[in-house]
mmCIF file of C-alpha atoms in Angstrom:
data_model
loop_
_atom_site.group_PDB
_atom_site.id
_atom_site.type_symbol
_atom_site.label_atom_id
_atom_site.label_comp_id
_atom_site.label_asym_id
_atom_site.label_seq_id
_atom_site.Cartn_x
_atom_site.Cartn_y
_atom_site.Cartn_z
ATOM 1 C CA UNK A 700 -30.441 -14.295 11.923
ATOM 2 C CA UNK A 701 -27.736 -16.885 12.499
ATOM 3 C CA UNK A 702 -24.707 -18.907 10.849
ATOM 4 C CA UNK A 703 -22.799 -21.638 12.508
ATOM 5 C CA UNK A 704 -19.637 -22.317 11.262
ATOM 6 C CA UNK A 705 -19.194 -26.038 12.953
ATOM 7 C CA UNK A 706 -15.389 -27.511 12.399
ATOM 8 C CA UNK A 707 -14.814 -30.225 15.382
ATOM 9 C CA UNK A 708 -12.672 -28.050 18.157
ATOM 10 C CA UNK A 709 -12.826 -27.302 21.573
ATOM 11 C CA UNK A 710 -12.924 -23.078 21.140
ATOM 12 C CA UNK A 711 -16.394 -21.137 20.622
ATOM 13 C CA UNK A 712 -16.608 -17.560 19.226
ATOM 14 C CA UNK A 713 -19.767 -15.532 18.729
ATOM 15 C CA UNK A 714 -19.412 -12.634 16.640
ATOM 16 C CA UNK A 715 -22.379 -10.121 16.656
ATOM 17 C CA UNK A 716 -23.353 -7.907 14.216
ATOM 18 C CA UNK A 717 -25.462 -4.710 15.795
ATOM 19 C CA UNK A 718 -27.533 -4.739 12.540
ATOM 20 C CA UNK A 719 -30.057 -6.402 10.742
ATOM 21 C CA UNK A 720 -28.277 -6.881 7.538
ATOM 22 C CA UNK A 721 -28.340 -10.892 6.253
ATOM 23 C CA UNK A 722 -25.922 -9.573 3.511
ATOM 24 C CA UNK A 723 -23.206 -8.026 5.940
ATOM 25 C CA UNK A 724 -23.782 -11.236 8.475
ATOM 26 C CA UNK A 725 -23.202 -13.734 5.968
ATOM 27 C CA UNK A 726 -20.474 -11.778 4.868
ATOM 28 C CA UNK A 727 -18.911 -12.084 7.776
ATOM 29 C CA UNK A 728 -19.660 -15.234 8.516
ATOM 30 C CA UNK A 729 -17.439 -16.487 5.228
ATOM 31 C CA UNK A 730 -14.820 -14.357 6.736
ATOM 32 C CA UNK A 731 -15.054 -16.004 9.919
ATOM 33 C CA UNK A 732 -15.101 -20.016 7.900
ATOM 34 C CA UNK A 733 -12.001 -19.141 6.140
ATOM 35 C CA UNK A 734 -10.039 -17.820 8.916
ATOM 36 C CA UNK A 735 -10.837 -19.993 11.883
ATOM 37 C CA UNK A 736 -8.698 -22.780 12.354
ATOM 38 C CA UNK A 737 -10.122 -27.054 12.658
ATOM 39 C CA UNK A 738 -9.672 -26.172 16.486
ATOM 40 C CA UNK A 739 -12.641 -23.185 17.113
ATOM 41 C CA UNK A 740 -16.147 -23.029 15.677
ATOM 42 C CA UNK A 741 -18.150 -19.841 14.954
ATOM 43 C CA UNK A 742 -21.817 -18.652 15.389
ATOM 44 C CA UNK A 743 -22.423 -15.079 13.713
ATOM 45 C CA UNK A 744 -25.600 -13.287 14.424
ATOM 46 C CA UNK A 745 -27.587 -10.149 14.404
ATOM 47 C CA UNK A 746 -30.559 -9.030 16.261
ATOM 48 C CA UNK A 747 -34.033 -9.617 14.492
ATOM 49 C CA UNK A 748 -35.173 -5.819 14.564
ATOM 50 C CA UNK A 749 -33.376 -2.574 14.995
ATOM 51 C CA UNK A 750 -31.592 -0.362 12.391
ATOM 52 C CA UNK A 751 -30.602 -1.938 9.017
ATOM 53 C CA UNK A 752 -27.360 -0.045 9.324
ATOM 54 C CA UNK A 753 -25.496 1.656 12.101
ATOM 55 C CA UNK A 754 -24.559 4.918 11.189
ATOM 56 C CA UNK A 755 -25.417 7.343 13.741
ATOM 57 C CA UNK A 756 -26.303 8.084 17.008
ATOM 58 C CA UNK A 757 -29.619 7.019 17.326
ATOM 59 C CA UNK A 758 -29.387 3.784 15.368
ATOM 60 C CA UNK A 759 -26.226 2.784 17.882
ATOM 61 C CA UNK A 760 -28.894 3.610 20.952
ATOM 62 C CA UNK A 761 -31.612 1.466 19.471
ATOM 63 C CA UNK A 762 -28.904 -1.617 18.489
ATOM 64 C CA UNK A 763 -26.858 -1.907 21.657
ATOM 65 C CA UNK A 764 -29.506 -3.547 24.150
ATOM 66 C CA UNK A 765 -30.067 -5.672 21.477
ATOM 67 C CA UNK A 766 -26.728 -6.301 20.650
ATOM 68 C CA UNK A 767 -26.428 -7.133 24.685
ATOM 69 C CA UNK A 768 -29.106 -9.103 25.146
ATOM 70 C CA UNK A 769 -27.944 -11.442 22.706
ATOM 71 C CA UNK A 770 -24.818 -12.033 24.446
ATOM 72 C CA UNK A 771 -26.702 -12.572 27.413
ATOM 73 C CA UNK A 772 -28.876 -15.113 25.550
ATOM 74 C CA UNK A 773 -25.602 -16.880 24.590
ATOM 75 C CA UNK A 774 -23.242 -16.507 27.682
ATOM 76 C CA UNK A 775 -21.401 -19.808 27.447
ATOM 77 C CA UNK A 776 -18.753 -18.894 24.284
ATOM 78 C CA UNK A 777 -14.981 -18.548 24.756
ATOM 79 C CA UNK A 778 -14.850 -15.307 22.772
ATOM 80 C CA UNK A 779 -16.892 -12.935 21.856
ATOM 81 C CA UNK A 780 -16.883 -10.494 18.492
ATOM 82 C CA UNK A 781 -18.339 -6.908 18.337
ATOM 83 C CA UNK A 782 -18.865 -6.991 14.108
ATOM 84 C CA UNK A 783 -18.803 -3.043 14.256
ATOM 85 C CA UNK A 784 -16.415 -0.308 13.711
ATOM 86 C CA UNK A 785 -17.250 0.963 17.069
ATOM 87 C CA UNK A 786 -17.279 0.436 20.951
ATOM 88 C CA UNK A 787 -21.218 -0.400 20.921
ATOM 89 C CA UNK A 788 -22.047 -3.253 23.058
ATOM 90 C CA UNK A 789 -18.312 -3.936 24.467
ATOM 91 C CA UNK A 790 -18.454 -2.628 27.617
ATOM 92 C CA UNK A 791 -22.546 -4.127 28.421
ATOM 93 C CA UNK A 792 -21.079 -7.622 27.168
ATOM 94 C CA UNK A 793 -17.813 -7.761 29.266
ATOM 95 C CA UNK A 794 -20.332 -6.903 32.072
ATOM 96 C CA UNK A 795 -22.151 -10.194 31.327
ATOM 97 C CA UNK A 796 -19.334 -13.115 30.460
ATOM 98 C CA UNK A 797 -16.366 -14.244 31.900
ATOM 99 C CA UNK A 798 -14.609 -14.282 28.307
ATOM 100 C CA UNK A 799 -12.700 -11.674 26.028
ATOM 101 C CA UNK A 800 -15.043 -9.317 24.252
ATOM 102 C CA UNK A 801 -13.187 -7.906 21.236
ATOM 103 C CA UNK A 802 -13.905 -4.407 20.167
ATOM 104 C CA UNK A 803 -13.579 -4.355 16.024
ATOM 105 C CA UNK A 804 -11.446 -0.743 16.682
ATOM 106 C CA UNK A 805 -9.163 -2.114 18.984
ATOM 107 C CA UNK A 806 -8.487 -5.172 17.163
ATOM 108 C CA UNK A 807 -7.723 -3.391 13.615
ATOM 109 C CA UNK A 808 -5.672 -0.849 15.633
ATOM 110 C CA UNK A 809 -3.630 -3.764 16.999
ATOM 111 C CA UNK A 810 -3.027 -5.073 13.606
ATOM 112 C CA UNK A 811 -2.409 -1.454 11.738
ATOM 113 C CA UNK A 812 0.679 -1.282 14.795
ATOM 114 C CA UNK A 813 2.325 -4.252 12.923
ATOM 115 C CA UNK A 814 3.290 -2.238 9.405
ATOM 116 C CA UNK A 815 4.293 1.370 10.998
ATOM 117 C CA UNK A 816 3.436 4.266 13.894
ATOM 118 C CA UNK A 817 0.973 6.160 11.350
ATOM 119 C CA UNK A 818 -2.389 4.344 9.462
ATOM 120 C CA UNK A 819 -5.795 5.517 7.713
ATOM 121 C CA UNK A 820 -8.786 4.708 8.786
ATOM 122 C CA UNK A 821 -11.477 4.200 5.527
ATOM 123 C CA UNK A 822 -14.991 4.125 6.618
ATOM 124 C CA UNK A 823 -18.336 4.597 5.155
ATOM 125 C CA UNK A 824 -20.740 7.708 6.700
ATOM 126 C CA UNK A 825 -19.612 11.261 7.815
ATOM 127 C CA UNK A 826 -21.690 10.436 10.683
ATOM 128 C CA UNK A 827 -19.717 7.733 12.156
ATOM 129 C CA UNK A 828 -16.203 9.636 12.260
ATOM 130 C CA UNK A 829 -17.015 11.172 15.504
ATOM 131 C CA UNK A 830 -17.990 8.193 17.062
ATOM 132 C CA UNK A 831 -14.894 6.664 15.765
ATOM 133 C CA UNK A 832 -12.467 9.558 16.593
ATOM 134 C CA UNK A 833 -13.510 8.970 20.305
ATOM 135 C CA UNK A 834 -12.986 5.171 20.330
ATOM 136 C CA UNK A 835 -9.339 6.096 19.119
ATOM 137 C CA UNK A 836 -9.105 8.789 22.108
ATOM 138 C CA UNK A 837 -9.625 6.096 24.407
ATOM 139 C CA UNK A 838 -7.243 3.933 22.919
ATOM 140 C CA UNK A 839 -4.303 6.305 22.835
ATOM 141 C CA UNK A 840 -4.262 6.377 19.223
ATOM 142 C CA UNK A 841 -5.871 9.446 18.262
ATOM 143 C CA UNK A 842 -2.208 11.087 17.221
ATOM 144 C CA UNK A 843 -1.244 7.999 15.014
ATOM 145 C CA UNK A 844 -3.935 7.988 12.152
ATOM 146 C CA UNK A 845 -6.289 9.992 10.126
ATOM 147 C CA UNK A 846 -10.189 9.177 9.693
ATOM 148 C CA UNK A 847 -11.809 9.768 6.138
ATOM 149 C CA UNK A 848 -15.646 8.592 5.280
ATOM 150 C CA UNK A 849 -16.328 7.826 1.821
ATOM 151 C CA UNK A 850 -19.708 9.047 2.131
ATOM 152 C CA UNK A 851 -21.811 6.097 1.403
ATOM 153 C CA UNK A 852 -24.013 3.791 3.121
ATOM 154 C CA UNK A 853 -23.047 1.169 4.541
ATOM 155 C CA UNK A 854 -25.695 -1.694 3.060
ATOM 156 C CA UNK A 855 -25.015 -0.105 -0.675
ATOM 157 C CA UNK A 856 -21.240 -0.569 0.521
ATOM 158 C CA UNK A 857 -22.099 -4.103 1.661
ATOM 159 C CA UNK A 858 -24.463 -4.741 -1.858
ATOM 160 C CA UNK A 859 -21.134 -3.690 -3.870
ATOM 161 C CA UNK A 860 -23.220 -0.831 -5.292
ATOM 162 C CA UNK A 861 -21.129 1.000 -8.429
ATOM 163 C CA UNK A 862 -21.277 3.382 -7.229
ATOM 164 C CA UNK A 863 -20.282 3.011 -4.014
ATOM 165 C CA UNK A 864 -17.091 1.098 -4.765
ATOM 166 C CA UNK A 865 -16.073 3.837 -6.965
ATOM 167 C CA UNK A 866 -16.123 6.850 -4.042
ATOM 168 C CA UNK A 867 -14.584 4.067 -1.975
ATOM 169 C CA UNK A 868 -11.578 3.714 -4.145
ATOM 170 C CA UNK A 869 -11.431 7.283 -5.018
ATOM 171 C CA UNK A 870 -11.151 7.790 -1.099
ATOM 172 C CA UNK A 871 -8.527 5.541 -0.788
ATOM 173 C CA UNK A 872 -6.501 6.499 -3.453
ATOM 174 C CA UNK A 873 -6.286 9.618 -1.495
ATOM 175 C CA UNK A 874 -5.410 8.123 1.532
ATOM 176 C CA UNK A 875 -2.567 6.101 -0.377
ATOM 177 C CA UNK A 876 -0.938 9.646 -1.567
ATOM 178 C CA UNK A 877 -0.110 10.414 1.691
ATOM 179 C CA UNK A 878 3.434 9.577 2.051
ATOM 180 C CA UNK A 879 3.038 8.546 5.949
ATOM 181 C CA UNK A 880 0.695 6.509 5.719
ATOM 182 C CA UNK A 881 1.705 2.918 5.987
ATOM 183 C CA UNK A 882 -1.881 0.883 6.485
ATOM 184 C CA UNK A 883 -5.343 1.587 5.781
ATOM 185 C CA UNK A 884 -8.329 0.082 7.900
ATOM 186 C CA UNK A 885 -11.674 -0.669 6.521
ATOM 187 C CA UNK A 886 -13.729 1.013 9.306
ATOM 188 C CA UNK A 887 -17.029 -0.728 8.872
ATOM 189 C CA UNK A 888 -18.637 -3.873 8.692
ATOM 190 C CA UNK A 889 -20.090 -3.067 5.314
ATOM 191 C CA UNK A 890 -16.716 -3.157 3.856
ATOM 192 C CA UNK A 891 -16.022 -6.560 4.787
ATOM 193 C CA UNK A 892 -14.352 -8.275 2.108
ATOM 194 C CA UNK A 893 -12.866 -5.514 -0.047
ATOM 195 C CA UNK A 894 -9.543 -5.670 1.734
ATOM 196 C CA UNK A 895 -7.980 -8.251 -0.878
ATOM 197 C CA UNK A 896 -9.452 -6.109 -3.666
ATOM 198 C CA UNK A 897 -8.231 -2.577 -2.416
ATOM 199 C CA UNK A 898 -4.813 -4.153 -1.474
ATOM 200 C CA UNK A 899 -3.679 -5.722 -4.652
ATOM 201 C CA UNK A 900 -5.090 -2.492 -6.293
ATOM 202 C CA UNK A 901 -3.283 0.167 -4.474
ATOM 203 C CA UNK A 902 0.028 -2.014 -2.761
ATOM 204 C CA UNK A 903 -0.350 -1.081 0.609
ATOM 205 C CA UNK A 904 -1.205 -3.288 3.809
ATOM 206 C CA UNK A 905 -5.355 -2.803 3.901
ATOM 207 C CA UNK A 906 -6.932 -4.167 7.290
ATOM 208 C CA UNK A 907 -10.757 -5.719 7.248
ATOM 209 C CA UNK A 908 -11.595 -4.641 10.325
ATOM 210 C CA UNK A 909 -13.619 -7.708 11.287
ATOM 211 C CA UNK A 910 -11.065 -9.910 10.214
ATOM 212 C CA UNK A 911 -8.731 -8.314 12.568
ATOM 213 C CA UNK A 912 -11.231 -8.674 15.201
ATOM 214 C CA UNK A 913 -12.089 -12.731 14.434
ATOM 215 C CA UNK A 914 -8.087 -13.232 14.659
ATOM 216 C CA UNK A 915 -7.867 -11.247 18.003
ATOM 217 C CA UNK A 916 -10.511 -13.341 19.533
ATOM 218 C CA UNK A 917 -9.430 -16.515 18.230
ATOM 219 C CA UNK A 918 -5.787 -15.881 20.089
ATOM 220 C CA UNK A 919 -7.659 -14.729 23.272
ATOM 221 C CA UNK A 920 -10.161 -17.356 23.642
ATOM 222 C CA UNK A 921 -10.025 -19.398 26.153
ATOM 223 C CA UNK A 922 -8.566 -23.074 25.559
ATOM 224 C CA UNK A 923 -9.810 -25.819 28.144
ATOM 225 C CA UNK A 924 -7.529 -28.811 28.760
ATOM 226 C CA UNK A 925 -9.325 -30.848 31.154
ATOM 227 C CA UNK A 926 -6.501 -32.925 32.018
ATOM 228 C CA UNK A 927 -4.834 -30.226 33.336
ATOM 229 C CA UNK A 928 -7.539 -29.224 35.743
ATOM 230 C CA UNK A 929 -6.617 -29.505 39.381
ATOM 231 C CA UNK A 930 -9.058 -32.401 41.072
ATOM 232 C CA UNK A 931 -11.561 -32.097 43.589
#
């Protein structure tokens, strides 16, 4: 599946999300319309098969050569979005283009930086906090946050399930009751969206994690200015 977001501009982003969910990619894909300036256009996608959700180990082996392959089918963007709370695909796709691939966890833990040295991070399985932990490791920021899963899936998180929202607030009214704690980061794509909600409710800086990574990209794209180019 795919959504073009066309404004007239010279910048092109692709943003890929490892599952099959239409729900989460048009989800993102409104995120991606509001933020994105007249000056860069968007194309979201997701592979046609492979796991419905990511959240384990064997559904992140069976999405990232798909994940990959569609970068390789669309090698020509200025920027390029991994739509997961994760490293999956990042390091296959910087492989392939000559253009900035953004990594969701970097990108959030850029923005977290901005409101104070310690953050939560809020995501959705048990399953996915290892996985997470070790993306932070790499980063250098495994001292400066905590990692809590609000134990539900991430397509019923995506759906808006009762249910769901209500261990996701309970979760991060725990989070907010730690006194050091001066951000929270949505960890996963199916929680795309709730940051306005979850941030009015609670007063504290909350970070959509794909947001974060759709801004990052946006900066780091590249801009060409033909008239600038040295001639032949």
């Amino acid at each position: 599946m795919m959504m073009e977001n066309k404004p007239s501009g010279s910048r092109r982003i692709l943003v890929v999300n490892p599952n099959t969910n239409a729900e989460i990619t048009a989800g993102i894909d409104k995120i991606a319309s509001r933020i994105l300036g007249r000056d860069c256009q968007s194309l979201v996608i997701n592979p046609a098969t492979g796991p419905r959700a990511i959240e384990c180990k064997k559904d992140r082996e069976i999405a990232e050569p798909l994940v990959i392959d569609l970068v390789r089918q669309h090698s020509d963007y200025d920027a390029y979005v991994m739509a997961c709370f994760d490293d999956i695909g990042v390091a296959g796709a910087r492989d392939l283009v000559n253009a900035p691939v953004v990594d969701a966890v970097e990108a959030s833990v850029i923005a977290a930086r901005n409101y104070g040295s310690r953050y939560a991070i809020l995501t959705t399985v048990q399953d996915m906090v290892p996985g997470i932990l070790a993306c932070l490791e790499r980063l250098g920021a495994s001292e400066q946050c905590i990692v809590k899963a609000a134990g539900i899936g991430v397509s019923a998180a995506a759906a808006g399930e009762a249910n769901a929202l209500a261990r996701l607030d309970a979760t991060m009214a725990g989070l907010c009751a730690q006194a050091d704690v001066a951000s929270v980061i949505l960890g996963s794509g199916g929680l795309a969206g709730q940051a306005s909600r979850l941030r009015e409710k609670y007063n504290i800086p909350v970070i959509d994690c794909i947001e974060a990574a759709i801004n990052l990209a946006s900066t780091r794209a590249r801009k060409p200015h033909p008239e600038y180019e040295i001639p032949e």
